[in-house]
XYZ file of C-alpha atoms in Angstrom:
580
model
C -46.964 182.478 159.823
C -45.289 179.302 159.988
C -46.572 177.160 156.724
C -47.954 173.837 156.956
C -45.852 171.453 158.498
C -47.327 168.961 160.893
C -45.139 167.068 163.733
C -44.440 163.579 163.716
C -43.580 163.639 167.260
C -44.896 162.222 170.840
C -43.247 164.695 173.145
C -44.033 168.345 173.680
C -40.276 169.110 174.186
C -39.216 167.156 170.839
C -42.114 169.855 168.941
C -40.567 172.888 170.691
C -36.908 172.122 169.446
C -38.152 171.066 166.290
C -40.359 174.669 165.965
C -36.654 176.249 166.604
C -35.192 174.471 163.632
C -37.900 175.133 161.395
C -38.110 178.975 162.158
C -34.544 179.320 161.333
C -35.136 177.220 158.324
C -38.343 179.936 157.583
C -35.828 182.669 157.921
C -33.648 181.727 155.272
C -35.763 180.135 152.720
C -39.525 180.505 153.506
C -40.281 180.256 150.069
C -39.585 176.585 149.950
C -42.104 176.486 152.370
C -45.164 177.954 151.265
C -46.367 174.565 149.915
C -47.264 171.556 151.002
C -47.474 168.369 148.823
C -46.725 171.025 145.809
C -50.257 173.096 146.820
C -51.141 176.507 148.495
C -52.990 175.794 151.883
C -53.688 179.160 153.328
C -56.292 181.690 153.726
C -56.325 184.106 150.705
C -54.233 182.100 148.506
C -55.254 180.492 144.995
C -55.364 176.927 144.262
C -53.352 175.688 141.381
C -52.720 172.231 140.341
C -49.795 171.003 142.348
C -46.526 170.180 139.985
C -44.401 166.778 139.969
C -47.758 164.791 139.708
C -47.000 161.263 138.060
C -48.279 160.589 134.492
C -51.408 158.024 133.888
C -50.365 155.161 131.706
C -50.046 155.328 128.294
C -52.055 152.857 126.252
C -50.349 151.482 123.350
C -51.808 151.181 119.860
C -49.759 148.068 119.211
C -48.612 145.466 121.446
C -44.512 146.091 123.019
C -42.169 143.972 124.665
C -41.330 144.679 128.385
C -38.024 142.754 128.462
C -35.720 143.198 131.442
C -33.356 141.087 134.077
C -32.541 141.329 137.358
C -30.342 139.755 140.085
C -32.800 137.655 142.338
C -30.796 138.789 145.231
C -28.913 142.225 146.302
C -26.517 141.797 147.197
C -24.474 138.273 146.700
C -21.480 137.613 149.072
C -18.416 136.240 148.878
C -19.539 133.292 151.402
C -22.629 132.707 149.006
C -22.896 129.628 147.218
C -21.296 130.710 144.149
C -23.295 128.322 141.583
C -26.440 129.403 143.415
C -27.262 132.586 142.009
C -29.914 133.521 139.919
C -31.160 136.435 137.288
C -35.207 137.077 137.381
C -36.101 137.972 133.275
C -39.616 139.256 132.406
C -40.542 138.608 129.020
C -44.029 140.513 129.014
C -46.369 141.098 126.269
C -47.859 144.682 127.015
C -50.415 147.017 126.063
C -49.104 149.721 128.232
C -46.275 151.762 127.921
C -43.520 150.358 130.413
C -40.074 152.724 130.755
C -38.342 149.685 129.731
C -40.718 148.414 126.936
C -40.131 148.725 123.316
C -42.574 148.085 120.016
C -42.718 143.874 118.926
C -42.063 143.518 114.968
C -45.111 144.455 112.932
C -45.446 140.509 111.882
C -45.307 139.392 115.809
C -48.347 137.386 116.340
C -49.057 134.939 119.184
C -52.580 133.735 117.093
C -51.494 130.371 115.391
C -53.258 127.354 116.844
C -49.861 125.639 116.903
C -47.086 126.370 119.069
C -44.401 124.990 116.304
C -45.560 128.250 114.245
C -44.939 130.637 117.178
C -42.037 133.100 116.964
C -39.413 131.763 118.317
C -37.599 133.240 121.641
C -34.002 132.559 122.818
C -32.523 134.324 125.609
C -28.400 134.919 126.118
C -27.065 136.143 129.555
C -23.416 137.718 129.204
C -21.285 137.994 132.695
C -17.724 139.266 132.573
C -16.709 137.119 129.608
C -19.314 134.322 130.267
C -22.143 133.938 128.012
C -25.002 131.033 128.431
C -27.983 130.830 125.923
C -31.683 129.950 126.613
C -33.355 128.554 123.738
C -37.353 128.314 123.289
C -38.202 130.502 125.552
C -41.771 131.529 126.812
C -43.516 134.616 126.126
C -45.176 136.896 128.941
C -43.564 135.367 131.742
C -42.823 137.381 134.849
C -39.441 136.722 136.867
C -38.361 133.900 134.813
C -35.593 132.349 137.250
C -32.228 131.503 135.398
C -29.044 129.903 137.002
C -26.484 132.387 137.343
C -22.552 131.096 138.651
C -20.273 133.430 140.149
C -17.431 131.184 140.513
C -15.212 132.844 138.611
C -16.088 136.617 139.973
C -13.984 138.364 142.574
C -15.756 139.876 145.005
C -15.878 143.825 144.842
C -17.558 147.027 145.755
C -18.229 148.122 141.972
C -21.049 146.623 140.888
C -20.446 144.133 137.862
C -22.917 144.460 134.701
C -25.153 141.412 133.652
C -25.835 142.209 129.520
C -29.194 140.370 128.942
C -30.286 140.146 125.450
C -34.086 138.529 124.017
C -33.905 137.441 120.071
C -37.174 137.036 118.912
C -37.015 135.091 115.402
C -40.382 135.684 112.717
C -41.574 132.271 110.704
C -39.928 134.127 107.835
C -36.808 133.943 109.989
C -36.374 137.811 110.728
C -35.045 138.623 113.774
C -35.469 141.363 116.342
C -33.133 141.761 118.959
C -34.014 143.009 122.702
C -30.793 144.392 125.103
C -30.978 145.180 128.873
C -28.484 145.668 131.460
C -28.556 145.057 134.599
C -25.960 145.625 138.030
C -25.494 142.966 140.199
C -23.591 143.246 143.081
C -21.189 140.754 144.467
C -19.559 142.027 147.733
C -16.857 140.925 150.037
C -18.338 139.747 153.586
C -18.835 142.597 155.802
C -15.757 142.707 158.134
C -18.926 143.014 161.075
C -21.942 143.559 161.709
C -25.146 141.955 159.468
C -26.455 142.171 156.041
C -29.770 143.121 155.172
C -30.585 141.449 151.577
C -33.317 141.915 149.001
C -35.010 138.821 147.741
C -36.608 140.045 144.735
C -38.359 137.031 143.972
C -39.861 136.367 147.405
C -40.289 139.901 147.797
C -38.965 140.022 151.172
C -35.747 141.363 153.211
C -33.116 138.244 154.149
C -30.962 139.033 156.920
C -27.830 137.491 157.295
C -26.258 137.249 160.688
C -22.715 137.300 161.466
C -22.574 133.780 162.258
C -23.771 133.177 158.329
C -27.249 132.098 159.207
C -29.932 133.422 156.815
C -33.649 134.011 157.439
C -36.398 135.933 156.141
C -37.699 138.607 158.021
C -41.299 140.582 158.105
C -40.374 143.684 159.637
C -42.784 145.044 162.661
C -42.249 147.726 165.037
C -42.717 151.322 165.725
C -41.276 154.966 165.292
C -40.024 155.622 168.995
C -39.411 158.484 170.631
C -35.234 158.370 171.614
C -36.440 160.053 175.161
C -38.629 157.356 175.786
C -36.076 154.758 175.594
C -33.012 156.892 176.837
C -34.747 157.723 179.961
C -35.182 153.443 180.704
C -33.127 151.291 178.646
C -34.958 148.452 180.075
C -37.748 149.904 177.345
C -36.110 147.622 174.620
C -36.409 144.579 176.530
C -39.761 145.159 176.709
C -40.378 145.789 172.885
C -38.410 142.566 172.320
C -40.452 140.633 174.969
C -44.054 142.053 172.834
C -42.884 140.420 169.836
C -41.372 143.170 168.111
C -38.261 142.400 166.041
C -36.772 146.235 165.460
C -37.095 149.457 166.252
C -36.534 152.893 165.100
C -35.512 155.872 167.219
C -36.397 159.162 165.858
C -33.926 161.506 166.105
C -32.255 164.057 167.225
C -30.005 161.964 169.513
C -28.648 164.627 171.571
C -27.358 162.195 174.516
C -24.688 160.549 172.701
C -23.541 158.120 175.402
C -26.967 156.984 175.955
C -27.457 156.679 172.345
C -24.186 154.288 172.761
C -25.689 152.753 175.161
C -28.996 151.926 173.482
C -26.783 150.811 170.371
C -24.939 148.322 172.612
C -27.969 146.878 174.115
C -29.756 146.411 170.758
C -26.554 144.430 169.522
C -26.767 142.293 172.687
C -30.501 141.729 172.286
C -30.386 141.546 168.769
C -33.505 143.876 168.046
C -33.321 145.303 164.667
C -32.353 149.203 164.054
C -33.554 151.192 161.361
C -31.422 154.216 161.735
C -32.856 157.726 161.261
C -31.129 160.545 159.390
C -34.196 162.862 158.588
C -32.730 166.137 159.988
C -29.562 165.410 158.154
C -29.815 163.359 154.850
C -29.314 166.354 153.162
C -25.836 167.067 154.436
C -23.835 164.385 152.776
C -20.634 165.175 155.313
C -22.789 164.097 158.114
C -24.191 161.297 156.208
C -20.751 160.315 155.614
C -20.052 160.653 159.720
C -22.949 158.521 160.660
C -23.021 155.910 158.419
C -19.057 155.032 159.246
C -20.318 154.900 162.878
C -23.006 152.687 162.510
C -22.977 150.434 159.747
C -21.506 147.502 161.496
C -23.529 147.657 164.358
C -24.853 143.628 164.503
C -28.573 145.226 164.927
C -28.827 147.280 161.958
C -31.411 146.151 159.784
C -32.168 149.493 157.314
C -30.760 153.128 156.912
C -33.623 156.097 156.679
C -32.706 159.023 154.970
C -35.976 161.006 154.206
C -39.323 161.690 156.161
C -41.785 162.828 154.153
C -39.745 164.846 151.861
C -42.600 165.301 149.313
C -44.531 167.166 152.179
C -42.411 170.350 152.209
C -40.946 170.279 149.106
C -37.264 168.837 149.779
C -35.082 168.994 146.563
C -36.150 166.125 144.215
C -32.567 164.997 143.927
C -31.764 164.876 147.459
C -32.693 161.375 148.430
C -30.883 160.102 145.336
C -28.101 161.949 146.198
C -27.793 160.379 149.819
C -28.602 157.024 148.735
C -25.906 156.802 146.505
C -23.546 157.923 149.031
C -24.616 155.388 151.674
C -24.431 152.168 148.948
C -20.753 153.605 148.396
C -20.144 153.853 152.259
C -21.796 150.498 152.974
C -23.681 148.635 150.516
C -24.756 145.610 152.830
C -28.263 147.622 154.130
C -31.428 148.971 152.425
C -32.128 152.527 152.507
C -35.737 153.910 153.141
C -38.131 156.773 152.912
C -41.320 157.561 153.884
C -43.750 159.746 151.533
C -46.444 162.101 152.911
C -48.012 163.543 149.290
C -50.534 161.114 147.278
C -48.377 162.491 144.105
C -45.608 164.769 144.133
C -42.437 163.756 142.678
C -42.931 160.286 143.241
C -40.552 158.903 140.663
C -37.799 161.777 141.955
C -37.840 160.625 145.514
C -38.171 156.851 145.449
C -35.380 156.802 143.160
C -33.021 157.541 146.189
C -35.008 154.217 148.454
C -35.084 150.362 148.639
C -37.765 150.871 150.975
C -40.521 153.020 150.122
C -43.453 153.757 153.109
C -46.659 155.659 152.242
C -47.835 157.564 155.635
C -52.023 157.730 155.323
C -53.322 159.230 158.700
C -57.181 159.254 158.010
C -58.647 158.503 161.255
C -59.654 161.120 163.686
C -59.562 163.332 160.947
C -61.546 166.104 158.852
C -59.853 165.120 155.412
C -61.570 167.440 153.276
C -61.385 170.720 155.769
C -58.481 171.961 157.695
C -59.278 172.714 161.217
C -55.798 174.140 161.527
C -55.707 176.610 158.831
C -59.495 176.686 157.893
C -59.406 176.225 154.457
C -60.646 173.319 152.389
C -58.810 170.567 151.141
C -58.875 168.849 147.728
C -56.264 167.705 144.751
C -55.587 171.236 144.205
C -55.374 173.118 147.446
C -55.035 172.614 151.193
C -53.099 170.534 154.005
C -55.218 168.223 156.066
C -52.612 165.771 157.197
C -53.693 163.112 155.116
C -52.835 163.746 151.117
C -55.905 163.186 148.550
C -57.564 161.067 151.259
C -61.660 160.478 151.570
C -61.452 159.351 155.288
C -61.783 155.747 154.341
C -59.578 153.076 155.361
C -59.445 152.651 151.131
C -57.281 155.882 151.874
C -54.189 153.106 152.495
C -54.782 150.759 149.917
C -55.449 153.209 147.026
C -52.106 154.848 148.175
C -50.145 151.468 148.159
C -51.538 150.469 144.769
C -50.980 153.468 143.464
C -46.994 153.582 144.411
C -46.948 149.685 142.876
C -48.662 150.759 139.635
C -46.028 154.015 138.933
C -43.302 150.970 140.383
C -44.241 149.042 137.619
C -44.649 151.359 135.041
C -40.984 152.460 136.073
C -39.660 148.944 136.092
C -38.919 149.650 139.959
C -41.487 147.132 140.768
C -38.816 144.201 141.782
C -35.850 146.766 143.092
C -37.953 148.361 145.964
C -40.523 147.041 148.898
C -43.308 148.505 150.286
C -43.893 149.126 153.983
C -46.819 150.878 155.561
C -46.975 153.226 158.373
C -50.313 152.839 160.159
C -51.601 155.209 162.159
C -50.771 154.860 166.045
C -51.267 158.171 167.728
C -53.978 160.880 167.744
C -54.931 163.670 169.957
C -53.134 166.636 168.477
C -52.901 168.913 165.391
C -55.391 167.503 162.242
C -56.408 164.426 164.277
C -58.633 164.547 167.463
C -58.440 160.834 168.371
C -55.903 157.969 168.129
C -57.159 154.972 166.373
C -58.691 152.011 168.311
C -56.481 148.648 168.679
C -59.131 147.098 166.027
C -58.555 149.934 163.496
C -55.047 149.349 163.793
C -55.432 145.936 163.164
C -57.633 146.916 160.376
C -54.965 149.104 158.889
C -52.283 146.595 159.014
C -53.872 143.581 157.507
C -55.149 145.976 154.506
C -51.731 146.925 154.218
C -50.397 143.174 153.720
C -53.422 142.563 151.265
C -51.864 145.405 149.149
C -48.005 144.518 149.041
C -46.957 146.081 152.221
C -43.797 143.496 153.726
C -43.067 145.624 156.909
C -45.148 147.562 159.418
C -43.749 150.733 161.113
C -46.630 152.509 162.908
C -45.890 156.177 164.286
C -45.389 156.104 167.006
C -44.435 154.690 170.608
C -45.543 155.731 173.327
C -49.046 154.786 172.077
C -52.295 153.828 173.438
C -52.166 150.910 175.320
C -55.249 149.167 173.200
C -52.972 149.424 170.118
C -50.049 148.154 171.644
C -51.457 145.072 173.004
C -53.324 144.233 169.036
C -49.964 145.073 167.478
C -47.951 142.756 169.988
C -50.426 139.817 169.394
C -50.335 140.090 165.656
C -46.611 140.514 165.817
C -46.612 136.950 167.560
C -48.688 135.339 164.627
C -45.757 136.784 161.991
C -44.013 133.281 162.137
C -47.304 131.675 161.297
C -47.727 134.049 158.035
C -44.443 133.929 156.909
C -44.114 130.649 154.697
C -46.811 131.823 152.644
C -46.340 135.655 152.532
C -42.630 134.765 151.418
C -43.087 131.624 149.579
C -42.430 132.718 145.417
C -44.377 129.627 144.353
C -47.501 130.267 146.283
C -50.213 131.981 144.241
C -51.654 135.255 145.526
C -55.199 136.785 144.685
C -57.055 139.703 146.340
C -61.152 139.853 146.080
C -63.072 142.617 147.152
C -66.166 142.407 147.999
C -68.523 145.126 148.970
C -66.415 146.751 151.760
C -64.512 143.085 152.980
C -60.668 142.925 151.652
C -59.754 139.524 151.138
C -56.146 138.259 150.338
C -55.391 134.714 149.738
C -51.915 132.943 149.285
C -52.339 129.279 148.100
C -49.492 127.055 148.715
C -50.383 123.230 148.012
C -53.499 121.982 149.372
C -53.847 125.119 151.782
C -54.622 128.764 151.798
C -53.839 131.506 153.714
C -56.809 134.017 154.289
C -56.412 137.617 155.471
C -59.448 139.691 155.616
C -60.656 142.919 156.911
C -64.409 144.553 157.025
C -63.334 148.292 156.437
C -66.751 149.209 156.917
C -67.162 150.846 160.605
C -71.414 151.036 160.258
C -72.713 148.014 157.931
C -74.357 145.342 160.836
C -72.241 142.801 158.977
C -70.580 141.429 155.797
C -70.421 137.726 155.081
C -67.439 135.544 153.480
C -68.654 132.104 152.206
C -65.606 129.498 152.898
C -66.036 125.872 151.841
C -65.230 123.267 154.545
C -65.499 125.237 157.909
C -64.293 122.401 159.699
C -61.068 122.606 157.932
C -60.038 126.062 158.867
C -57.201 126.378 161.080
C -58.242 130.295 163.148
C -54.813 132.454 163.638
C -56.390 135.630 164.297
C -60.387 136.321 164.864
C -61.724 139.342 166.045
C -65.281 140.538 165.447
C -65.886 137.385 163.638
C -68.561 134.406 164.089
C -69.432 131.522 161.812
C -73.059 130.932 160.531
C -74.895 127.766 160.283
C -75.523 128.400 156.857
C -71.522 128.089 155.922
C -70.624 131.725 155.864
C -67.574 133.695 158.245
C -69.580 136.877 159.327
C -67.711 140.164 159.814
C -69.148 142.999 162.343
C -68.047 146.406 161.280
C -64.093 146.490 161.377
C -64.162 142.426 161.819
C -60.779 140.923 161.510
C -59.500 137.472 160.854
C -56.651 135.593 159.193
C -57.097 131.518 159.015
C -55.727 128.616 157.268
C -58.276 126.509 154.739
C -57.210 123.338 153.300
C -59.736 123.320 150.489
C -59.056 127.183 149.360
C -61.469 129.519 151.260
C -61.781 131.604 147.980
C -64.624 133.886 147.989
C -67.000 132.555 145.617
C -70.312 134.761 145.537
C -70.626 136.066 141.955
C -70.408 139.530 143.252
C -66.660 139.112 144.434
C -64.633 140.709 142.132
C -61.027 139.045 141.841
C -58.429 142.435 141.400
C -55.811 141.876 138.942
C -54.916 143.631 135.512
C -51.815 144.151 133.760
C -50.905 146.744 136.542
């Protein structure tokens, strides 16, 4: 019996080809394929807790000091202004154990009424013999930005080491010293092609073209069947005209002539590419050949190695091995992976990625009983195509929130971006239907409210209703980007019943993104002060009432600017914020 594996493909001929590959792999290493997300799933098998689950947060009896430093941008380039680099420093007081937190001195206290009686914090930064001191720094600050000069450094492929020190001086004169070392990439300008940087403070990708201009980019596009484009290359022009800014071709790329023509056309029309090595990323010789072939393409945005490695149980170190090789060969573009499971070797797989994309496909799916395997699905058993899901839109936000919490505990939240993979398919395997366009929109707005900074839906060709909604949303992104990528904007999230609301405050205006996750409740209300000051960006299934409320019908969605603030002022609203 072929074990639990569902095909992320849109064409039957690709399924047949991949089935042949799977049969061969099954004959060679069948034991590895007997589990999905670490669970048994076939009739007659026992339920056993899966291995590789992430440990829960540890609550500390005494406060710790979570101190770290990271370059704001990765990588810095030879042509960047050398005096404008910077370092982000965290000096957080925490009652939760982070991988990089250490105990505070026993006599440490900030309870004194006078600031002059607080312990003193001094920060020191050392880079290649240059040492700078920052006295009277603040405690409990996240992403404090300190200037960093690269003007005396030579660009090179090998990372530099930034050594950071925090000295806490208590009132009695005793001192406690904390150290943290971070790599800094200062690279020569690439001989050709583009560069995709990570701006850790803006939580965004920053692309730099060959002419030296840079811009923040919110990637939006689809996984796209290779045969669909290879048979008609003008599809790329259509995708570009629909407002999408990148494409993710799904391998195999058997027609190399057609693929080279596609790459040439992507360069010509300036449509970004995410290059996929899902079938070969564990073959490092193959990875090297592919990276050297693609890395200087002007259209390259990012690499994609592992597609759901946690599902069938690829070796936990496989993503990291590919990641290290790619960064050694290239270093100018981030590496991404997609995760299928709710909680299966998260740390190990994500160590090999700069961009992490959970895929949560619960629409048109019985997530508690597998129609394919005639077995139940729960935390210890089963494969239903949506691991540990409840069949609600909250499955998406929970997966993103859990990923963010784990990254924070590991100290990786500033190192890695989260994207989302909205479901855009159905009528096969576990899924009896595709989402509607409105359901695609709810998935996307919910993902953005919960930290996703890229949208890559599975899969194109997709139903026309979804494509129209996705295209319209893509056209709105230029109005959202100034809020999403401004590191001075204050973000808050409110959950009221099934209404998920994100607010980005910038000066006198706020951007509000709201989605009703309920498909049955007649309406949900959101109170907003100053209705006459609402600037609508998107309004679907939403109306204004005479009582001063915005009324959301089931799956209603709204994006708008409000000059007063637009935060839900209901006493029943809950502001989502905690240490993690």
